mmCIF file of C-alpha atoms in Angstrom:
data_model
loop_
_atom_site.group_PDB
_atom_site.id
_atom_site.type_symbol
_atom_site.label_atom_id
_atom_site.label_comp_id
_atom_site.label_asym_id
_atom_site.label_seq_id
_atom_site.Cartn_x
_atom_site.Cartn_y
_atom_site.Cartn_z
ATOM 1 C CA MET A 1 154.543 104.267 109.762
ATOM 2 C CA LEU A 2 155.987 103.702 113.219
ATOM 3 C CA ASP A 3 159.141 105.510 114.333
ATOM 4 C CA TYR A 4 161.378 102.539 115.137
ATOM 5 C CA ASP A 5 163.834 104.650 117.110
ATOM 6 C CA GLU A 6 160.980 105.713 119.355
ATOM 7 C CA GLU A 7 159.608 102.160 119.361
ATOM 8 C CA ALA A 8 162.881 100.423 120.258
ATOM 9 C CA GLU A 9 162.602 100.399 124.061
ATOM 10 C CA ARG A 10 159.146 98.839 124.053
ATOM 11 C CA TYR A 11 159.441 96.810 120.873
ATOM 12 C CA ASP A 12 160.094 93.416 122.456
ATOM 13 C CA VAL A 13 157.517 93.810 125.223
ATOM 14 C CA LEU A 14 154.765 94.642 122.734
ATOM 15 C CA ARG A 15 155.661 91.784 120.399
ATOM 16 C CA GLY A 16 155.748 88.657 122.477
ATOM 17 C CA GLY A 17 159.231 88.960 123.959
ATOM 18 C CA GLU A 18 161.350 85.831 124.298
ATOM 19 C CA PRO A 19 158.605 83.264 123.496
ATOM 20 C CA ARG A 20 157.956 84.839 120.100
ATOM 21 C CA ALA A 21 161.683 85.244 119.495
ATOM 22 C CA ALA A 22 162.271 81.561 120.226
ATOM 23 C CA ALA A 23 159.494 80.492 117.855
ATOM 24 C CA ALA A 24 160.829 82.741 115.092
ATOM 25 C CA ALA A 25 164.425 81.591 115.479
ATOM 26 C CA ASP A 26 163.465 77.902 115.501
ATOM 27 C CA ALA A 27 161.361 78.283 112.350
ATOM 28 C CA VAL A 28 164.086 80.177 110.485
ATOM 29 C CA LEU A 29 166.845 77.755 111.487
ATOM 30 C CA GLY A 30 164.693 74.866 110.352
ATOM 31 C CA LEU A 31 165.011 76.230 106.806
ATOM 32 C CA ILE A 32 168.781 76.828 106.908
ATOM 33 C CA PRO A 33 171.189 73.990 106.072
ATOM 34 C CA GLY A 34 173.296 72.696 108.932
ATOM 35 C CA ARG A 35 176.468 73.367 106.953
ATOM 36 C CA ALA A 36 175.908 77.163 107.028
ATOM 37 C CA ARG A 37 178.759 79.021 108.714
ATOM 38 C CA GLU A 38 177.978 82.703 107.991
ATOM 39 C CA LEU A 39 174.475 84.137 108.545
ATOM 40 C CA LEU A 40 173.286 87.691 107.926
ATOM 41 C CA ASP A 41 170.156 88.939 109.703
ATOM 42 C CA VAL A 42 168.846 91.912 107.708
ATOM 43 C CA ALA A 43 166.697 94.366 109.706
ATOM 44 C CA CYS A 44 167.665 92.579 112.903
ATOM 45 C CA GLY A 45 165.817 95.069 115.110
ATOM 46 C CA THR A 46 166.651 94.718 118.794
ATOM 47 C CA GLY A 47 168.597 91.513 118.165
ATOM 48 C CA ILE A 48 166.261 89.411 120.315
ATOM 49 C CA VAL A 49 165.979 86.829 117.511
ATOM 50 C CA THR A 50 169.459 87.389 116.072
ATOM 51 C CA ARG A 51 171.256 86.299 119.222
ATOM 52 C CA ARG A 52 169.284 83.051 119.203
ATOM 53 C CA PHE A 53 170.709 82.172 115.796
ATOM 54 C CA ALA A 54 174.209 82.459 117.213
ATOM 55 C CA ALA A 55 173.377 80.538 120.384
ATOM 56 C CA ALA A 56 171.570 77.693 118.626
ATOM 57 C CA ARG A 57 174.404 76.455 116.412
ATOM 58 C CA ALA A 58 178.018 76.107 117.360
ATOM 59 C CA GLY A 59 180.262 77.433 114.628
ATOM 60 C CA LEU A 60 177.625 79.701 113.074
ATOM 61 C CA ARG A 61 178.893 83.265 112.804
ATOM 62 C CA VAL A 62 176.008 85.754 112.844
ATOM 63 C CA THR A 63 175.986 89.350 111.635
ATOM 64 C CA GLY A 64 173.036 91.693 112.098
ATOM 65 C CA VAL A 65 172.214 94.960 110.332
ATOM 66 C CA ASP A 66 169.471 97.495 110.970
ATOM 67 C CA LEU A 67 168.785 101.047 109.806
ATOM 68 C CA SER A 68 167.407 102.377 113.101
ATOM 69 C CA PRO A 69 170.166 103.749 115.401
ATOM 70 C CA ALA A 70 168.233 102.829 118.558
ATOM 71 C CA MET A 71 167.495 99.298 117.342
ATOM 72 C CA THR A 72 171.124 98.855 116.278
ATOM 73 C CA ARG A 73 172.381 99.868 119.719
ATOM 74 C CA MET A 74 170.122 97.352 121.440
ATOM 75 C CA ALA A 75 171.101 94.575 119.038
ATOM 76 C CA ALA A 76 174.798 95.350 119.473
ATOM 77 C CA ALA A 77 174.439 94.912 123.223
ATOM 78 C CA ARG A 78 173.008 91.443 122.628
ATOM 79 C CA LEU A 79 175.525 90.430 119.967
ATOM 80 C CA PRO A 80 178.720 92.362 120.702
ATOM 81 C CA GLY A 81 180.866 92.954 117.645
ATOM 82 C CA GLY A 82 178.299 91.409 115.325
ATOM 83 C CA VAL A 83 175.926 94.285 114.514
ATOM 84 C CA LEU A 84 176.205 97.373 112.343
ATOM 85 C CA ARG A 85 173.901 100.060 111.051
ATOM 86 C CA ALA A 86 173.052 99.682 107.368
ATOM 87 C CA ASP A 87 170.291 100.134 104.820
ATOM 88 C CA SER A 88 168.869 96.809 103.642
ATOM 89 C CA ARG A 89 168.648 98.216 100.108
ATOM 90 C CA ARG A 90 172.416 98.852 100.039
ATOM 91 C CA LEU A 91 174.181 96.239 102.122
ATOM 92 C CA PRO A 92 177.824 97.037 102.937
ATOM 93 C CA PHE A 93 179.181 93.576 102.099
ATOM 94 C CA ALA A 94 180.961 91.974 99.187
ATOM 95 C CA GLY A 95 179.002 89.609 96.981
ATOM 96 C CA ALA A 96 178.685 85.921 97.899
ATOM 97 C CA ARG A 97 179.697 86.576 101.513
ATOM 98 C CA PHE A 98 177.038 84.622 103.486
ATOM 99 C CA ASP A 99 175.729 81.058 103.572
ATOM 100 C CA ALA A 100 172.332 82.264 104.805
ATOM 101 C CA VAL A 101 170.514 85.591 104.710
ATOM 102 C CA VAL A 102 167.394 86.304 106.756
ATOM 103 C CA SER A 103 164.908 89.184 106.479
ATOM 104 C CA VAL A 104 161.998 88.618 108.841
ATOM 105 C CA TRP A 105 159.342 91.349 109.271
ATOM 106 C CA LEU A 106 161.007 93.625 106.735
ATOM 107 C CA LEU A 107 159.485 93.446 103.250
ATOM 108 C CA HIS A 108 156.055 94.560 104.482
ATOM 109 C CA LEU A 109 157.640 97.874 105.536
ATOM 110 C CA MET A 110 158.921 98.725 102.073
ATOM 111 C CA SER A 111 157.274 101.715 100.409
ATOM 112 C CA GLY A 112 156.877 100.101 96.998
ATOM 113 C CA PRO A 113 157.949 97.361 94.564
ATOM 114 C CA GLU A 114 161.226 99.102 93.780
ATOM 115 C CA ASP A 115 162.351 98.923 97.398
ATOM 116 C CA VAL A 116 161.286 95.279 97.689
ATOM 117 C CA ASP A 117 163.284 94.536 94.532
ATOM 118 C CA ALA A 118 166.287 96.315 96.021
ATOM 119 C CA VAL A 119 166.139 94.359 99.293
ATOM 120 C CA VAL A 120 165.675 90.960 97.663
ATOM 121 C CA GLY A 121 168.369 91.823 95.126
ATOM 122 C CA GLU A 122 170.844 92.737 97.841
ATOM 123 C CA CYS A 123 170.064 89.625 99.870
ATOM 124 C CA ALA A 124 170.635 87.516 96.762
ATOM 125 C CA ARG A 125 173.838 89.380 95.891
ATOM 126 C CA VAL A 126 175.525 88.716 99.259
ATOM 127 C CA LEU A 127 174.381 85.073 99.312
ATOM 128 C CA ARG A 128 176.868 82.394 98.322
ATOM 129 C CA PRO A 129 175.934 79.785 95.705
ATOM 130 C CA GLY A 130 174.167 76.992 97.553
ATOM 131 C CA GLY A 131 173.086 79.409 100.269
ATOM 132 C CA VAL A 132 169.541 80.065 101.464
ATOM 133 C CA TYR A 133 167.539 83.264 101.799
ATOM 134 C CA VAL A 134 164.649 83.196 104.312
ATOM 135 C CA THR A 135 162.028 85.925 104.537
ATOM 136 C CA SER A 136 158.605 86.491 106.020
ATOM 137 C CA VAL A 137 155.692 86.973 103.611
ATOM 138 C CA HIS A 138 152.286 88.666 103.815
ATOM 139 C CA LYS A 139 152.718 89.712 107.421
ATOM 140 C CA GLY A 140 149.513 91.743 107.440
ATOM 141 C CA ALA A 141 147.380 88.703 106.693
ATOM 142 C CA SER A 142 148.917 86.886 109.665
ATOM 143 C CA HIS A 143 147.294 89.333 112.065
ATOM 144 C CA ASN A 144 143.801 88.598 110.767
ATOM 145 C CA VAL A 145 142.759 85.747 113.061
ATOM 146 C CA GLY A 146 139.019 86.038 112.468
ATOM 147 C CA SER A 147 138.301 87.851 115.736
ATOM 148 C CA ASP A 148 135.773 90.562 116.510
ATOM 149 C CA ILE A 149 138.649 93.047 116.316
ATOM 150 C CA ASP A 150 139.329 91.939 112.760
ATOM 151 C CA ALA A 151 135.648 92.354 111.953
ATOM 152 C CA VAL A 152 135.765 95.966 113.154
ATOM 153 C CA LEU A 153 138.964 96.705 111.219
ATOM 154 C CA ALA A 154 137.830 94.968 108.034
ATOM 155 C CA ASP A 155 136.252 98.189 106.732
ATOM 156 C CA ARG A 156 139.383 100.305 107.061
ATOM 157 C CA PRO A 157 141.095 101.509 103.867
ATOM 158 C CA PRO A 158 143.325 98.706 102.554
ATOM 159 C CA SER A 159 147.074 98.974 103.006
ATOM 160 C CA PRO A 160 149.485 98.261 100.160
ATOM 161 C CA VAL A 161 150.824 94.694 100.403
ATOM 162 C CA SER A 162 154.483 94.793 99.441
ATOM 163 C CA ASP A 163 155.238 91.283 100.760
ATOM 164 C CA ALA A 164 152.489 89.258 99.050
ATOM 165 C CA VAL A 165 153.617 85.660 98.555
ATOM 166 C CA ASP A 166 153.350 85.604 94.761
ATOM 167 C CA ALA A 167 155.151 88.922 94.435
ATOM 168 C CA VAL A 168 158.037 87.808 96.674
ATOM 169 C CA ASP A 169 158.284 84.520 94.754
ATOM 170 C CA GLU A 170 158.525 86.474 91.498
ATOM 171 C CA ARG A 171 161.178 88.824 92.831
ATOM 172 C CA ALA A 172 163.232 85.933 94.178
ATOM 173 C CA ALA A 173 162.978 84.137 90.829
ATOM 174 C CA ALA A 174 164.102 87.305 89.046
ATOM 175 C CA GLN A 175 167.292 87.116 91.156
ATOM 176 C CA GLY A 176 167.843 83.482 90.172
ATOM 177 C CA LEU A 177 166.705 82.094 93.526
ATOM 178 C CA LEU A 178 164.808 78.800 93.682
ATOM 179 C CA PRO A 179 162.049 77.783 96.134
ATOM 180 C CA ALA A 180 163.565 75.885 99.067
ATOM 181 C CA GLY A 181 160.812 75.435 101.628
ATOM 182 C CA GLU A 182 158.291 77.113 103.866
ATOM 183 C CA ALA A 183 157.576 77.309 107.586
ATOM 184 C CA ARG A 184 155.125 78.907 109.983
ATOM 185 C CA PHE A 185 155.443 79.994 113.592
ATOM 186 C CA ARG A 186 153.166 81.432 116.230
ATOM 187 C CA GLY A 187 153.532 85.031 117.381
ATOM 188 C CA HIS A 188 153.296 84.176 121.062
ATOM 189 C CA GLY A 189 151.904 87.039 123.113
ATOM 190 C CA GLN A 190 150.779 89.030 120.077
ATOM 191 C CA GLY A 191 147.085 88.234 120.289
ATOM 192 C CA ARG A 192 145.465 91.659 120.446
ATOM 193 C CA SER A 193 142.837 92.724 122.936
ATOM 194 C CA PRO A 194 140.479 95.557 121.953
ATOM 195 C CA ARG A 195 142.298 97.907 124.317
ATOM 196 C CA ARG A 196 145.653 97.027 122.800
ATOM 197 C CA ALA A 197 144.296 97.391 119.255
ATOM 198 C CA LEU A 198 143.028 100.830 120.204
ATOM 199 C CA ALA A 199 146.453 101.753 121.620
ATOM 200 C CA ASP A 200 148.102 100.492 118.418
ATOM 201 C CA LEU A 201 145.740 102.624 116.347
ATOM 202 C CA ARG A 202 146.551 105.724 118.372
ATOM 203 C CA ARG A 203 150.300 105.268 117.945
ATOM 204 C CA GLY A 204 150.125 104.857 114.162
ATOM 205 C CA TRP A 205 150.282 101.079 113.732
ATOM 206 C CA PHE A 206 147.591 101.087 111.037
ATOM 207 C CA VAL A 207 149.109 103.131 108.230
ATOM 208 C CA THR A 208 145.794 103.944 106.524
ATOM 209 C CA LEU A 209 144.322 105.258 109.792
ATOM 210 C CA PRO A 210 146.753 107.986 110.885
ATOM 211 C CA PRO A 211 146.210 109.201 114.456
ATOM 212 C CA GLY A 212 143.912 112.191 114.640
ATOM 213 C CA ALA A 213 142.164 111.547 111.340
ATOM 214 C CA PRO A 214 138.336 111.435 111.500
ATOM 215 C CA ALA A 215 138.318 107.848 110.241
ATOM 216 C CA ALA A 216 140.758 106.831 112.986
ATOM 217 C CA ASP A 217 138.470 108.328 115.625
ATOM 218 C CA GLU A 218 135.531 106.362 114.201
ATOM 219 C CA PHE A 219 137.409 103.068 114.360
ATOM 220 C CA ALA A 220 138.672 103.926 117.841
ATOM 221 C CA ALA A 221 135.089 104.303 119.053
ATOM 222 C CA ARG A 222 134.124 100.959 117.529
ATOM 223 C CA LEU A 223 137.090 99.194 119.160
ATOM 224 C CA ALA A 224 136.256 100.791 122.500
ATOM 225 C CA GLY A 225 132.750 99.342 122.231
ATOM 226 C CA LEU A 226 133.869 95.713 121.966
ATOM 227 C CA PRO A 227 133.417 93.367 124.948
ATOM 228 C CA ASP A 228 136.239 91.934 127.060
ATOM 229 C CA GLN A 229 138.519 94.886 126.475
ATOM 230 C CA ASP A 230 141.556 93.240 128.055
ATOM 231 C CA ARG A 231 141.113 89.682 126.767
ATOM 232 C CA PRO A 232 143.696 88.834 124.084
ATOM 233 C CA ARG A 233 142.314 87.249 120.947
ATOM 234 C CA PRO A 234 144.250 84.388 119.254
ATOM 235 C CA ASP A 235 147.925 84.849 118.406
ATOM 236 C CA PRO A 236 148.907 85.465 114.772
ATOM 237 C CA VAL A 237 150.736 82.781 112.817
ATOM 238 C CA PHE A 238 153.538 84.077 110.599
ATOM 239 C CA ARG A 239 154.698 82.533 107.338
ATOM 240 C CA LEU A 240 158.266 82.139 106.073
ATOM 241 C CA ARG A 241 159.532 81.344 102.577
ATOM 242 C CA ALA A 242 162.999 80.041 101.768
ATOM 243 C CA TYR A 243 164.910 80.348 98.494
ATOM 244 C CA ARG A 244 168.183 78.744 97.457
ATOM 245 C CA LYS A 245 170.869 80.274 95.271
ATOM 246 C CA PRO A 246 171.984 77.629 92.782
ATOM 247 C CA PHE A 247 175.599 76.845 91.992
ATOM 248 C CA ASP A 248 176.602 78.440 88.689
ATOM 249 C CA GLY A 249 172.951 78.780 87.745
ATOM 250 C CA ASN A 250 172.458 74.991 87.825
ATOM 251 C CA PRO A 251 169.383 74.032 89.913
ATOM 252 C CA GLU A 252 170.478 70.396 90.136
ATOM 253 C CA ARG A 253 173.542 71.386 92.140
ATOM 254 C CA SER A 254 171.643 73.466 94.691
ATOM 255 C CA GLY A 255 170.030 70.734 96.798
ATOM 256 C CA GLY A 256 171.052 68.881 99.921
ATOM 257 C CA ASP A 257 172.561 69.880 103.232
#
């Protein structure tokens, strides 16, 4: 697992910067009703996407939370007065506070089903009836673009998938949330080259190949042997799912903008 305090300063540069942030924000906002006035961005990271939510819609008040102190500081600089440090499994807000709750690139980091349940449960708890929860799903699969890098990495030990689509759907349903749409967006600038994949491996990106392990060294050698070491392969395409909280448990009253 990456140390996100250590990662904070280079996080945006290594993940597509503003083009990826713009694509993510547009896709999320496309799933959120225009009437929304209070939005919570859970695990907001550096705030590079969070600030775009606030800028895109007049009258939308945006709050961001993140557990990493370094990430929180960077986000607070981008959204002054709108960011605080908090654990996504125990949000420091009253119930039914927000019209929209967003958790992009979070569920895949959870250590097990219990933590995923806790996050989805908290997002549902702070969501107002009629509000929408938007989250990314199966992030790991998005990075498999069918390249020669993927072919090399296909033999690595499988990672647990805590954000599988069916599992997230089930957890949302258990909280009384109803399906409300889906979107995809391109991770601009995140197409890996062999050299970048090798650097990611060495800094602990691939959780089942910890740096220094014999298996990691074997995969490093195979990546180093690929052609066009600095040529990025295709960008990943990320997937979002949206869920609506019905009014008084009545699905018929949960539709519309």
